Each structure stands twice: as structure tokens, then as C-alpha cells.
Amino acid sequence: MSEVNTAVSHVHRVAQALGEPSSLLALREAAWRTFQELPQPYVEKTDLRKLTWEIGSFSEQVGKVPAEVQAYIDRLQHSYALFVDGLPIDFRLSEEAKAAGVTYCTIHEAPEKAETLWKANFGTVVAANENKWTALNQALFAGGVFLYAPKGTHMEAPFETIYVWTGGEAGAYSRSLVIAGELADIRYAETVFAAAAGAKVVNSHVLEIVAMADSRVQVSTADAFHRGSTHFVTRRARVDKDAHVLWTVADTSDGTCVELVENELFGPGAKGLARVVGLGHGRSHVELTASMRHVGRHTESEIVMHGVLRDKANTIFRSRTEIVKGAVGAGSEQHDRMIMIDGTARADAIPMLLIDENDVQRCGHAASVGKIDPTQVYYLMSRGIPKSIAVQMIIWGYLHDTVESLASEPMRDLVVARIERELSR
Amino acid sequence: MGKPDFRVQNLHVSVEGKEILKGLNLHIRGGEIHAIMGPNGTGKSTLASSLMGHPHYEVTAGEVVLDGEDVLAMSTDERARAGLFLAMQYPAEVPGVSNANFIRQALNARRGEGNELPVLQFHRKLQEKMKALNIDPSFAERYLNEGFSGGEKKRNEILQMSMLEPRIAILDEIDSGLDIDALKIVANGVNQLRSENIGFLIITHYQRLLNYIVPDHVHVMMQGRIVRSGDAKLAEELEAKGYDWLKKELGIEDETVEVEA
């Protein structure tokens, strides 16, 4: 059997195992062809020529939930969906969410349960033909949720999707679609637990967010992608008139990752905020772009990126603001700061401003890479605090605001523990 | 522990190879307030920073002894835990670290492991001290010095001092940039702490502060050493007549050794 046939049968097997309608299979097959046709992409700071395009396997065997994950789940009070190696394992919809009339199911059930919304939105925020890895995701996606919050829904408690990869040869192609109806105010979170992969494969994760007019969506992510494979992550929100999408991204991956978090500020008055904290450690290579694309008039955005690097980590933080022709009166701010703890690490802070409109309200950016400020260390030490504790206090202070804005207490604790583990060495 | 005893002998300090302090002597005991005065650029702030162990300053000769312990052999944090405190002229801003958390870490470091102050007691004590210094309660949860006005930073230094209860407190230009009301509050904070258990070294180039904190000893610094010592009257004399008469008397033409920030 040729390689292509193997892969196509793989597409079929994924679709069948997940019990999808046949209409979806056609979508997958088309995306697979797109994946094959699209050329090898160019990514500025990540040499893809050395990386594999081998795809991972898909198991129909339900994997065991690792103890660490179970302990995490046990603490959750809110609605969640748990996927292990792409398969749905556990699912909870809170009474509050039920009462609000929220549609919450796996992404595979959505074409039947929410046909109209599905057709209108799936693949419109992150399209299959955007690049090779978004095509790959649409061909092979397994695991992920569909969430629709009807008009006026207001919920403090988040909906959380937990993706677990137990290692082995499984490929990771998660995909979720979140739609906030008009005037809705909701929180959504994605948390990744992953063991080191048994095989080097290419993975692609997608999150599509649709924020309808006047809605507000707070999205939190806690990624820890594993060593061995290559991870492409594409998370994007389409933000309609006067809607507001706020991202908090916490990345502690130790693998090779090319990640994008983006707001398309589509409607007039749309607003976006992206806060990112990254901890580079080991031999991680993370190229993370936080991007705001201003399309509507009087749109506003802010990007705040904070990186801490240890060991031989290589972290690239790119803050990108694009103001297209016609996005009159747009305003944007970027702050990108990276702290090197070990001299062996490598950090790139790249601010990008792509402006095609003359009438811009303001457009500020600041980027820096450096060591911890010695005057801060001296000040803390002058009050009796030992140097090692002073350094940790300063780093935590620097990450504090972003970590605090994560969706829930268990999520904050998880991110703190992940960072603490690498900082306290 | 008995009365604090702090002795500086023949202290020589260089910055980037240039000698700033050229043999300075000082002896402070518990209950005493010493004031160091002098024009700008005579080495006053260098003295403060080098006593605290700022890495920028290199001690090339001399001795500093606190209660029989060799201070120069200690790191900055060890000096603080031994009871030395420096209220800084330009304290650093540390975003994300709350004032209360910082002070609690510092206090517990000073008290030592196993002797930490329980959280509730700590907050009660902090609120009391803040009230005494006319500091808004929201101060505790604000990030350390971030966005503080000049006066707020100075008051924060005094707040830390009164929380940490040092054995020797050095106040470096604590009066600079303060209006008269803020100055009175800061002076009041110092006076409240005044006891046999603490000795003060107050660095200033205005006599104004010394109207509110009356020193026992006044020293004049020029050319990196103390050129004249006296009691509170010396400060008044300097306020009335300036420094020129003293320079003439001592035969000093250029009193400076550095360009102060």
C-alpha cells in the first residue's frame, strides 16, 4: 500500500471511530488533499526542513487517565471535557450552563447537534487552506469541543477542555470551536498534559473562537507540549462589532512548537488583549506569535508577552500588529519582555507593525531581552532576603499579572507548579 | 542582645578604580543619632551604599564592625539580617510583588526560620505602622514602589524600617523631594523608633531635617572623609553660614570626590 493510501485510510478510520456523519468525511478528504498540495512553509525562526511531516497514529483504545490529570480534574468545579489521545473520556456540563441553554458537546457531534451554527462557522476562522498544518488538522482532527453560548449568556465559571497525550505514537490533532452569541460573556480554557512522545510526528492543534457583536470571551490556555514531536498551534478569534476577546496564554512546553494566537478584530469597535507567559527550559524551541489584525474601524488591541528562559531553551516571542487599509482610528500597544536566567538560552523578542492605514490613533511597541535587573535584586537583598529567593520573587512578580488572569484556581496552581518546577532547580 | 555598637574604621572605597572614600571613621552606639552633612559629591551616598554592600562599590581598606561581627565579610542580605538597614535615596520598583508580601518576606528572613511572624499578627502590625505613618491602607497591596510618588517611596522606606526594627539604620537623603508635611511624617517615624536598641546615621545636605530629628552628633564630610564633628549646634552653624568658612579654615579648595547622581 502506498503512503498516500495509508494516510487516506487513516482519515477514514478517525472519522469512523468518532461516529461522524459522512458530510464531515468529505471535508476531511478535501483538507487532506490540500495538505498534500500545499508547499513546505517557511517559518522565520524555525527551520522546518529538519522536521518531519510524518503523521501520528490514531488509537481506538481508550487510554488510561494519568494520576496527575485525575487529581487536576477532581478539583474542577466548572464544566469540562477530557480527551485522552484524542478520544472523549469524561464530560461535565454544570447546572448553571444547562440552565443557560448552552450547547456543549464534542466537535464530532456538533454537525448533528448544531447544524446551522456548525455550517456557518466551522473552518471559517482557521481555514484548511491557510497552511500545511491547518489543512492537516482539518483532515485528521480528533478530540475537541463545540461550545455555543446563546445571546446574553453570562457565566463566570469557565468551560475547560483538557487534552491529554499519554505518549506512544499518537498524533495530536485537537480542534475546538467556541461561539459566543451576541452580548454573551463567557470564559473558555484549554489545558494540555503530555508525556514525551514515543515517535517523532507532526501535530497540529486548532482553536476557533467566534465572538459575535457585543460579546466578551476570556480564553485561557496552559500548554505543555512534549519533546520529540513538532507542534503547530493555531488559535484565532474572529471578533465582531464591539466584542472583546482576551487571551491568557501560559506556555511551558519543552518541545518544538510553532504557535499563533490571534485576534481578527473584524467588527467596528472590536477589542483584543493577549497576555502571554512563556517558560523556556531544557532544549525547548518555541516560536510564539501573538497577533492582532485590525480590520474594523476604531478597533483596539494590546499584547503583553513575558518570557523566562533557562538551560538551552530557544524562545522566539513575536508581537504582531496589523492594521489593514480602512481600519480607521485603530489603536494598539505591544510589550514584549524576556528575561534570561541562564546565559546558555537564546531569546528573540520581535515586534512587528504592519500598517496600511494612515489614520491610526496610536501604535506603541516595546521589546527587550535581558537579565534580571540587578538593582531590584540588591534592593530585596538589602532587606535581608537571600539572593536566590529575591530572584524568584522578582520573576514571579514579573509573571504575576498574567498568571492571575488565568481562568480558574486549579489552572493557576497548575501553571505555577509547572513554572516553579523549572525555576527552583 | 545588648546595645548596638557599630564601628567604621579607616574605610577606603573605590568606584571603577577611582577612590571616593579616603579613610573614614565613625562610631555609633544604640540610642545615638549621627548626622552626616556635606555638599554634593563629597562621598555621602557612597558611604551609605558601601556599608550596605552594593556590588558597585569596592572596599579597598578598612574595617566595619557591627556588634563584634565583621560586616565587610557579609553579603548584603546577611548585613540586613545582622541588623543593618539602609533607607535608600532611589529605591527600586518591583512590579508584581506586593508591598506587604515583600515586607513579610524581609521580616521573616530577619527573624529566621522557625521564628516567622504568623500572617495575622504580621498584618495587624503592618496596619498599625502604616497608620502611624499616615499611609493609606491600600499601600500594602500595591506593587513595591511601582508608580509611587517620591514622597510615597520615602515613607515606604520608613515603613520598612519600622517593621524590620534594625539595630543600625542608615537614612540616605530621606528628606530629598519631600514637602514639609511629608518631612514631618518621616521625622516622626524616626523619632518613634528612637531607643537604646537602635542607632541612626542620617545623611543629608539640608539642615532642615535636623530641626525635626535632633542629632547627638553632626559630622561634616569633604573629600571622602569626615573633616569636622560636633553636636547639633554644628548643623545650625552650617545652615547659617554655609560650608565656605569651614573649607577656608581647613584649607580645602575642592571638597568633591565624585559626581553624585
XYZ file of C-alpha atoms in Angstrom:
686
model
C 0.000 0.000 0.000
C 1.320 3.418 -0.920
C 1.911 6.074 1.683
C -0.985 8.168 0.411
C -3.437 5.292 0.675
C -2.316 4.569 4.197
C -2.997 8.153 5.133
C -6.394 8.290 3.446
C -7.461 5.151 5.240
C -6.239 6.830 8.389
C -8.591 9.748 7.722
C -11.461 7.287 7.272
C -10.620 5.379 10.379
C -10.543 8.538 12.519
C -13.907 9.626 11.131
C -15.491 6.217 11.635
C -14.219 5.696 15.146
C -15.644 9.049 16.170
C -19.032 8.250 14.639
C -19.166 11.285 12.428
C -21.712 11.986 9.688
C -20.489 11.385 6.147
C -20.600 15.083 5.264
C -17.684 15.619 7.549
C -15.697 12.875 5.874
C -15.815 14.774 2.591
C -14.456 17.852 4.388
C -11.627 15.793 5.836
C -10.723 14.271 2.482
C -10.622 17.675 0.822
C -8.411 19.009 3.604
C -6.108 16.031 3.220
C -5.641 16.812 -0.447
C -4.899 20.433 0.473
C -2.335 19.238 2.978
C -0.582 17.240 0.290
C -0.690 20.005 -2.275
C 0.499 22.883 -0.128
C 4.228 23.520 -0.284
C 6.586 23.267 2.633
C 6.004 26.529 4.521
C 8.662 28.960 5.598
C 8.771 29.949 9.250
C 11.279 32.677 10.005
C 12.910 31.336 13.137
C 12.158 27.626 12.936
C 13.934 25.513 10.360
C 11.180 23.196 9.149
C 13.483 21.389 6.734
C 14.869 19.397 9.629
C 11.417 18.495 10.901
C 9.184 15.625 9.981
C 5.783 15.657 8.280
C 5.147 12.084 9.416
C 1.708 11.847 10.906
C 0.923 10.133 14.177
C -1.236 7.088 14.654
C -4.778 7.053 15.967
C -5.850 4.552 18.576
C -9.405 3.467 19.211
C -8.321 2.035 22.518
C -9.321 4.262 25.369
C -6.190 5.282 27.248
C -5.834 5.499 30.998
C -6.169 8.863 32.662
C -2.831 9.662 34.313
C -2.981 10.224 38.085
C -1.779 13.826 37.721
C -4.645 14.583 35.345
C -7.237 12.846 37.536
C -6.091 14.889 40.519
C -6.475 18.028 38.426
C -9.960 17.083 37.192
C -11.080 16.264 40.716
C -10.546 19.887 41.684
C -12.630 21.370 38.861
C -15.971 22.896 39.818
C -16.893 24.043 36.314
C -17.902 22.403 33.026
C -15.155 20.425 31.329
C -14.381 17.910 28.619
C -11.491 15.479 28.905
C -9.817 13.921 25.877
C -7.095 11.312 26.132
C -5.139 10.691 22.934
C -7.974 12.339 21.022
C -10.806 10.267 22.488
C -13.541 11.698 24.705
C -13.243 10.241 28.219
C -15.113 12.472 30.590
C -17.566 15.285 30.160
C -19.404 17.531 32.575
C -21.890 20.293 31.958
C -22.644 22.380 35.036
C -26.223 23.016 36.124
C -25.666 26.714 35.595
C -24.585 26.125 31.983
C -27.521 23.776 31.365
C -29.913 26.408 32.648
C -28.312 28.990 30.368
C -29.160 26.834 27.353
C -25.550 26.376 26.305
C -24.740 23.847 23.571
C -21.724 21.875 24.705
C -20.616 18.660 23.001
C -17.651 17.106 21.246
C -16.712 18.688 17.971
C -17.610 15.431 16.244
C -21.214 15.569 17.446
C -21.667 19.227 16.518
C -22.678 18.811 12.834
C -25.772 16.949 14.043
C -26.468 18.786 17.280
C -25.940 22.316 15.980
C -26.041 22.035 12.234
C -26.678 25.671 11.312
C -24.067 27.141 13.627
C -21.618 24.490 12.588
C -22.017 25.134 8.899
C -21.800 28.878 9.348
C -18.641 28.828 11.412
C -16.533 25.667 11.233
C -13.330 26.313 9.329
C -14.122 29.984 8.787
C -11.797 31.339 11.469
C -8.966 28.899 10.834
C -9.304 27.704 7.235
C -7.909 24.436 5.925
C -6.054 26.112 3.088
C -4.293 28.608 5.352
C -1.194 26.478 5.524
C 0.009 22.905 5.625
C -0.688 22.361 9.291
C -4.160 23.871 9.388
C -5.012 21.576 6.454
C -3.563 18.639 8.345
C -5.662 19.460 11.369
C -8.867 19.641 9.399
C -8.107 16.287 7.769
C -7.293 14.433 10.962
C -8.802 16.308 13.900
C -9.739 14.055 16.789
C -10.857 15.441 20.103
C -12.122 18.866 20.977
C -15.351 20.597 21.862
C -18.089 22.630 20.309
C -19.419 25.329 22.586
C -22.189 27.770 21.835
C -23.314 30.319 24.391
C -26.607 31.845 23.305
C -27.302 35.553 23.218
C -26.884 37.246 26.578
C -25.361 34.261 28.406
C -23.328 35.496 31.325
C -21.155 32.973 33.119
C -18.188 33.470 35.405
C -17.293 29.776 35.503
C -15.184 28.648 32.571
C -15.651 25.762 30.149
C -12.416 23.843 30.127
C -11.083 21.393 27.585
C -8.340 19.108 28.850
C -6.163 17.426 26.258
C -4.021 14.553 27.415
C -1.392 12.724 25.397
C -0.029 9.650 27.052
C 2.978 9.262 24.793
C 3.385 6.404 22.378
C 2.844 7.152 18.715
C -0.425 9.008 18.914
C -0.702 12.111 16.814
C -2.316 15.153 18.354
C -4.850 16.959 16.171
C -7.212 18.608 18.585
C -9.724 21.120 17.379
C -12.367 23.139 19.154
C -14.924 25.704 18.096
C -16.335 28.232 20.547
C -19.122 30.609 19.601
C -20.238 33.428 21.872
C -23.622 34.792 20.885
C -24.425 38.479 20.966
C -23.893 40.092 24.374
C -22.647 36.809 25.835
C -19.882 36.975 28.451
C -18.052 33.674 28.841
C -14.757 32.048 29.731
C -13.108 29.191 27.916
C -9.923 27.319 28.816
C -7.650 24.710 27.243
C -5.161 22.723 29.265
C -2.606 20.336 27.824
C -0.951 17.449 29.632
C 1.552 15.483 27.601
C 4.131 12.776 28.121
C 7.194 12.628 25.875
C 6.280 11.114 22.527
C 7.428 7.653 21.511
C 7.763 8.716 17.883
C 8.618 11.935 16.102
C 5.480 13.085 14.366
C 3.905 16.339 13.322
C 0.990 17.601 15.408
C -1.434 20.399 14.725
C -3.859 21.996 17.166
C -6.599 24.420 16.262
C -8.952 26.595 18.248
C -11.556 28.730 16.541
C -13.403 31.404 18.502
C -16.300 33.389 17.138
C -17.201 36.401 19.257
C -20.442 37.871 17.991
C -21.399 41.505 18.419
C -21.017 42.942 21.942
C -19.820 39.656 23.400
C -16.869 39.128 25.671
C -14.750 35.989 25.693
C -11.870 35.324 28.036
C -9.689 32.488 26.828
C -7.002 30.836 28.929
C -4.557 28.231 27.720
C -1.973 26.193 29.608
C 0.223 24.356 27.132
C 2.976 21.922 27.925
C 3.721 20.238 24.635
C 6.149 17.424 24.802
C 9.584 16.809 23.447
C 10.022 14.664 20.339
C 7.275 15.812 18.018
C 6.693 19.089 16.246
C 3.659 21.047 17.408
C 1.826 23.595 15.364
C -0.752 25.572 17.285
C -3.228 27.918 15.641
C -5.661 29.733 17.905
C -7.681 32.534 16.463
C -10.730 34.573 17.361
C -12.929 36.486 14.975
C -14.119 39.476 16.953
C -17.263 41.183 15.761
C -18.659 44.640 16.417
C -17.818 45.957 19.911
C -16.898 42.457 21.071
C -13.856 41.816 23.247
C -11.611 38.758 23.263
C -8.943 38.468 25.931
C -6.336 35.745 25.798
C -4.128 34.479 28.584
C -1.571 32.057 27.212
C 0.781 30.163 29.526
C 3.292 28.018 27.698
C 5.750 25.714 29.462
C 6.424 23.372 26.549
C 9.730 21.596 26.241
C 9.271 20.536 22.645
C 9.463 22.173 19.242
C 6.481 24.448 18.785
C 5.272 27.000 16.279
C 2.332 28.773 17.862
C -0.018 31.523 16.853
C -2.598 33.282 18.967
C -4.512 35.863 17.021
C -7.474 38.163 17.146
C -9.070 39.200 13.913
C -10.666 42.477 15.009
C -13.285 42.319 12.365
C -16.166 44.498 13.511
C -16.016 48.189 14.334
C -15.051 48.828 17.949
C -13.739 45.284 18.447
C -11.100 44.927 21.156
C -8.403 42.391 21.871
C -5.903 41.615 24.575
C -3.289 38.893 24.542
C -1.228 38.188 27.625
C 1.453 35.565 27.217
C 3.812 33.991 29.701
C 6.364 31.542 28.457
C 8.905 29.466 30.277
C 11.604 28.064 28.031
C 13.622 25.227 29.524
C 15.660 22.182 28.548
C 16.156 22.279 24.811
C 12.746 23.674 24.005
C 12.238 25.614 20.811
C 9.130 27.740 20.924
C 8.266 30.295 18.273
C 5.172 32.038 19.536
C 3.413 34.825 17.706
C 0.738 36.931 19.384
C -1.071 38.795 16.694
C -3.786 41.410 16.344
C -5.237 42.007 12.943
C -7.209 45.249 12.819
C -9.865 45.197 10.121
C -12.749 47.173 11.624
C -12.764 50.873 12.379
C -11.787 52.058 15.865
C -10.528 48.651 16.900
C -8.134 48.408 19.840
C -5.589 45.867 20.949
C -2.891 45.191 23.455
C -0.242 42.487 23.534
C 1.817 41.746 26.642
C 4.414 38.982 26.397
C 6.692 37.865 29.210
C 9.262 35.139 28.749
C 11.659 33.483 31.170
C 14.407 31.285 29.798
C 16.565 28.606 31.315
C 19.032 25.958 30.141
C 19.441 25.768 26.369
C 15.949 26.926 25.579
C 15.326 28.935 22.459
C 12.238 31.103 22.645
C 11.020 33.483 19.983
C 8.269 35.868 21.004
C 6.797 37.862 18.205
C 4.200 40.526 18.838
C 2.462 41.411 15.636
C 0.004 44.187 14.929
C -1.523 44.531 11.520
C -3.718 47.472 10.646
C -5.275 46.954 7.236
C -6.349 49.733 4.889
C -9.680 51.062 6.075
C -9.219 50.236 9.777
C -9.508 53.916 10.605
C -8.747 55.054 14.147
C -7.176 51.793 15.296
C -5.044 51.762 18.440
C -2.554 49.189 19.608
C 0.130 48.588 22.196
C 2.785 45.902 22.394
C 5.068 44.962 25.273
C 7.451 42.095 24.815
C 9.985 41.381 27.513
C 12.194 38.371 28.064
C 14.414 37.508 30.999
C 17.374 35.200 30.595
C 18.192 33.236 33.708
C 20.889 31.106 32.130
C 23.391 32.522 29.654
C 23.057 29.349 27.580
C 19.492 30.148 26.498
C 18.569 32.146 23.458
C 15.728 34.652 23.245
C 14.333 36.680 20.378
C 11.802 39.410 21.013
C 10.435 40.574 17.686
C 7.941 43.411 17.491
C 6.117 43.739 14.167
C 3.912 46.567 12.996
C 2.266 46.197 9.607
C 0.283 49.340 8.960
C -1.560 50.089 5.733
C -3.862 52.767 7.100
C -2.794 56.399 7.549
C -5.386 57.309 10.149
C -4.109 55.439 13.184
C -4.839 56.582 16.713
C -1.734 55.153 18.338
C 0.638 52.297 17.819
C 3.198 51.670 20.523
C 5.685 48.898 20.984
C 8.444 47.976 23.388
C 10.621 44.897 23.268
C 13.577 43.872 25.372
C 15.727 40.884 26.213
C 17.909 40.958 29.284
C 18.905 39.681 32.661
C 17.078 40.345 35.886
C 17.595 43.946 36.938
C 20.457 43.871 39.479
C 19.154 46.954 41.279
C 15.961 45.044 42.111
C 17.972 42.098 43.427
C 20.114 44.432 45.543
C 17.054 46.178 46.942
C 15.427 42.941 48.067
C 18.717 41.661 49.488
C 19.202 44.896 51.414
C 16.130 43.898 53.409
C 17.573 40.524 54.351
C 16.073 38.398 51.583
C 18.624 35.857 50.278
C 19.627 36.249 46.653
C 18.002 33.057 45.359
C 14.660 33.988 46.911
C 14.990 37.576 45.707
C 15.473 36.363 42.138
C 12.420 34.109 42.343
C 10.291 36.865 43.844
C 11.232 39.212 41.015
C 10.467 36.612 38.336
C 7.141 35.717 39.934
C 6.332 39.385 40.204
C 7.022 39.737 36.541
C 4.707 36.824 35.656
C 2.150 37.597 38.346
C -0.499 39.599 36.492
C -0.739 37.162 33.610
C -0.835 34.054 35.804
C -3.538 35.708 37.935
C -5.705 36.245 34.873
C -5.918 32.501 34.092
C -9.420 31.044 34.177
C -9.512 29.139 37.468
C -7.687 28.419 40.686
C -6.669 24.861 39.641
C -5.353 26.219 36.346
C -3.332 28.913 38.102
C -1.928 26.338 40.506
C -1.022 24.055 37.612
C 0.837 26.790 35.748
C 2.554 27.967 38.931
C 3.672 24.390 39.659
C 4.966 23.920 36.115
C 6.985 27.127 36.275
C 8.100 26.544 39.858
C 9.458 23.109 38.937
C 11.848 24.671 36.425
C 12.697 27.822 38.368
C 13.511 26.217 41.688
C 16.122 23.869 40.241
C 21.397 41.308 72.994
C 22.949 44.484 74.343
C 23.058 47.950 72.887
C 24.057 48.074 69.219
C 27.662 49.014 68.538
C 28.689 49.988 65.027
C 32.225 50.957 64.166
C 33.695 52.105 60.859
C 37.461 52.386 60.794
C 39.704 53.854 58.118
C 37.234 52.978 55.366
C 38.508 53.310 51.810
C 36.115 52.727 48.922
C 36.618 52.878 45.160
C 34.197 53.003 42.287
C 35.536 51.839 38.954
C 39.080 52.305 40.166
C 38.527 55.827 41.492
C 38.913 56.276 45.227
C 35.864 58.012 46.747
C 36.149 57.332 50.477
C 39.604 58.015 51.834
C 39.826 56.798 55.386
C 36.503 57.361 57.114
C 35.923 56.753 60.829
C 32.623 56.546 62.659
C 31.349 55.039 65.877
C 27.615 54.733 66.505
C 26.034 53.206 69.611
C 22.442 52.333 70.392
C 20.381 55.377 71.315
C 22.544 57.780 69.302
C 21.639 59.760 66.236
C 24.505 60.762 63.995
C 24.065 63.126 61.106
C 26.437 63.334 58.183
C 26.295 66.569 56.272
C 28.285 67.935 53.428
C 27.968 69.436 49.981
C 27.090 67.280 46.985
C 29.770 64.979 45.668
C 31.731 64.514 48.856
C 31.061 60.778 49.203
C 28.000 60.678 51.472
C 25.915 58.323 49.382
C 28.955 56.196 48.620
C 29.315 55.676 52.350
C 25.684 54.537 52.643
C 25.844 52.174 49.685
C 29.170 50.643 50.574
C 28.084 49.980 54.166
C 25.127 48.025 52.743
C 27.389 46.103 50.367
C 26.264 47.434 46.996
C 28.226 45.435 44.406
C 29.195 48.588 42.529
C 31.392 49.792 45.404
C 34.743 48.215 46.219
C 36.124 48.448 49.726
C 39.900 48.649 49.383
C 40.839 49.105 53.033
C 39.366 49.498 56.486
C 37.001 47.773 58.867
C 33.280 47.795 59.527
C 32.132 46.022 62.674
C 28.582 45.574 63.968
C 28.266 44.091 67.450
C 31.668 42.484 67.088
C 30.884 40.944 63.689
C 32.862 41.733 60.551
C 30.309 43.399 58.262
C 32.603 43.514 55.244
C 32.740 39.724 55.163
C 28.950 39.564 54.847
C 26.772 39.665 51.733
C 24.123 42.384 51.508
C 21.335 40.123 52.778
C 23.485 38.897 55.680
C 24.176 42.504 56.678
C 20.453 43.184 56.743
C 19.780 40.103 58.828
C 22.529 41.172 61.228
C 20.539 44.368 61.796
C 21.782 46.895 59.263
C 19.183 48.909 57.378
C 19.552 51.415 54.566
C 16.673 53.706 53.621
C 17.580 54.370 50.030
C 17.530 57.565 48.087
C 16.308 55.777 44.953
C 14.615 52.518 45.954
C 13.943 50.077 43.098
C 10.480 49.394 41.731
C 9.461 45.732 41.598
C 6.236 45.142 39.629
C 4.100 42.163 40.603
C 5.495 41.936 44.145
C 3.118 43.483 46.666
C 4.470 45.729 49.353
C 3.015 43.505 52.066
C 4.464 40.323 50.607
C 7.873 41.960 50.273
C 7.908 43.247 53.835
C 6.724 39.905 55.175
C 9.478 38.030 53.321
C 12.017 40.533 54.637
C 10.740 40.364 58.205
C 10.701 36.587 58.227
C 14.188 36.451 56.743
C 15.350 38.725 59.571
C 13.549 36.683 62.256
C 14.936 33.424 60.924
C 13.479 30.035 60.106
C 11.073 28.672 62.670
C 10.508 32.132 64.128
C 8.289 33.579 61.391
C 5.575 36.000 62.389
C 2.088 34.489 61.905
C 0.269 36.085 58.968
C -2.477 37.723 61.031
C -0.060 39.211 63.502
C 2.038 40.463 60.638
C -0.882 42.246 59.007
C -2.002 43.770 62.284
C 1.481 45.098 62.876
C 1.729 46.395 59.325
C -1.604 48.210 59.569
C -0.564 49.805 62.873
C 2.712 51.058 61.463
C 1.041 52.331 58.332
C -1.461 54.244 60.371
C 1.315 55.821 62.433
C 2.999 56.963 59.226
C -0.231 58.286 57.749
C -0.074 55.757 54.925
C -3.205 54.667 53.082
C -4.160 51.010 53.780
C -4.183 50.274 50.012
C -0.413 50.736 50.144
C 0.004 47.166 51.381
C -1.355 45.582 48.230
C 0.250 47.950 45.758
C 3.273 46.672 43.912
C 6.558 47.526 45.544
C 7.317 51.194 44.760
C 5.730 50.881 41.327
C 4.184 54.193 40.373
C 4.861 55.617 43.847
C 5.482 59.319 44.132
C 8.787 60.451 45.582
C 7.159 61.073 48.962
C 5.443 57.677 48.959
C 8.735 55.941 48.253
C 10.380 57.676 51.204
C 7.511 56.813 53.505
C 7.696 53.239 52.309
C 11.373 53.140 53.289
C 10.479 54.390 56.770
C 7.627 51.875 56.984
C 10.036 49.046 56.188
C 12.455 50.362 58.788
C 9.820 50.443 61.493
C 8.659 46.929 60.583
C 12.164 45.432 60.486
C 13.411 47.144 63.664
C 17.068 47.272 62.665
C 19.977 47.788 65.073
C 21.629 50.383 62.887
C 19.564 52.423 60.431
C 21.182 54.495 57.699
C 18.943 57.092 56.089
C 20.303 58.329 52.787
C 18.835 61.717 51.856
C 15.473 60.659 53.200
C 14.375 64.303 53.113
C 15.066 64.995 49.448
C 11.978 65.824 47.443
C 9.672 65.944 50.479
C 7.336 68.775 51.261
C 7.150 69.972 54.831
C 4.196 67.774 55.818
C 5.784 64.637 54.427
C 9.042 65.606 56.084
C 7.317 65.824 59.475
C 5.735 62.399 58.991
C 9.058 60.835 58.078
C 10.805 62.538 61.008
C 8.041 61.418 63.316
C 8.541 57.842 62.135
C 12.198 58.032 63.033
C 11.551 59.655 66.415
C 9.041 56.948 67.344
C 11.693 54.302 66.793
C 14.310 56.138 68.791
C 15.541 53.962 71.689
C 18.602 52.328 73.216
C 18.110 49.446 70.775
C 18.801 51.393 67.627
C 21.451 53.750 66.330
C 20.867 56.122 63.405
C 23.090 57.501 60.702
C 21.292 60.271 58.864
C 22.767 61.554 55.655
C 21.519 64.896 54.421
C 22.735 68.087 52.923
C 19.988 70.212 54.363
C 19.825 71.175 57.978
C 16.022 71.324 57.664
C 15.523 67.632 58.567
C 17.581 68.107 61.722
C 15.001 70.545 63.076
C 12.698 67.560 63.416
C 15.213 64.858 64.222
C 17.686 66.341 66.646
C 21.053 64.599 66.276
C 23.515 63.863 69.058
C 26.459 64.110 66.711
C 26.978 66.004 63.489
C 29.786 65.177 61.064
C 30.832 67.116 58.003
C 32.140 65.172 55.045
C 34.510 66.546 52.428
C 36.904 64.840 50.067
C 35.776 61.389 51.163
C 36.385 61.713 54.874
C 34.948 63.346 57.964
C 36.601 66.730 58.382
C 34.711 68.091 61.354
C 32.484 66.644 64.090
C 30.362 68.377 66.659
C 26.914 68.419 68.218
C 23.597 69.753 66.894
C 24.989 73.289 67.024
C 27.381 72.496 64.182
C 24.415 71.817 61.891
C 22.863 75.158 62.817
C 26.125 76.921 62.167
C 26.362 75.327 58.716
C 22.791 76.304 57.947
C 23.531 79.905 58.883
C 26.957 80.285 57.286
C 27.230 77.611 54.574
C 30.300 75.469 54.046
C 32.794 78.027 52.745
C 34.072 79.182 56.125
C 34.835 75.560 57.011
C 36.596 74.963 53.717
C 38.728 78.052 54.292
C 39.521 77.027 57.839
C 40.585 73.565 56.661
C 42.399 74.844 53.584
C 40.187 72.859 51.181
C 39.613 74.278 47.703
C 37.657 71.494 46.021
C 35.625 69.456 48.505
C 34.286 66.937 45.964
C 35.456 63.452 45.081
C 32.704 62.310 42.759
C 29.823 63.412 40.674
C 26.719 62.356 42.553
C 23.666 61.258 40.708
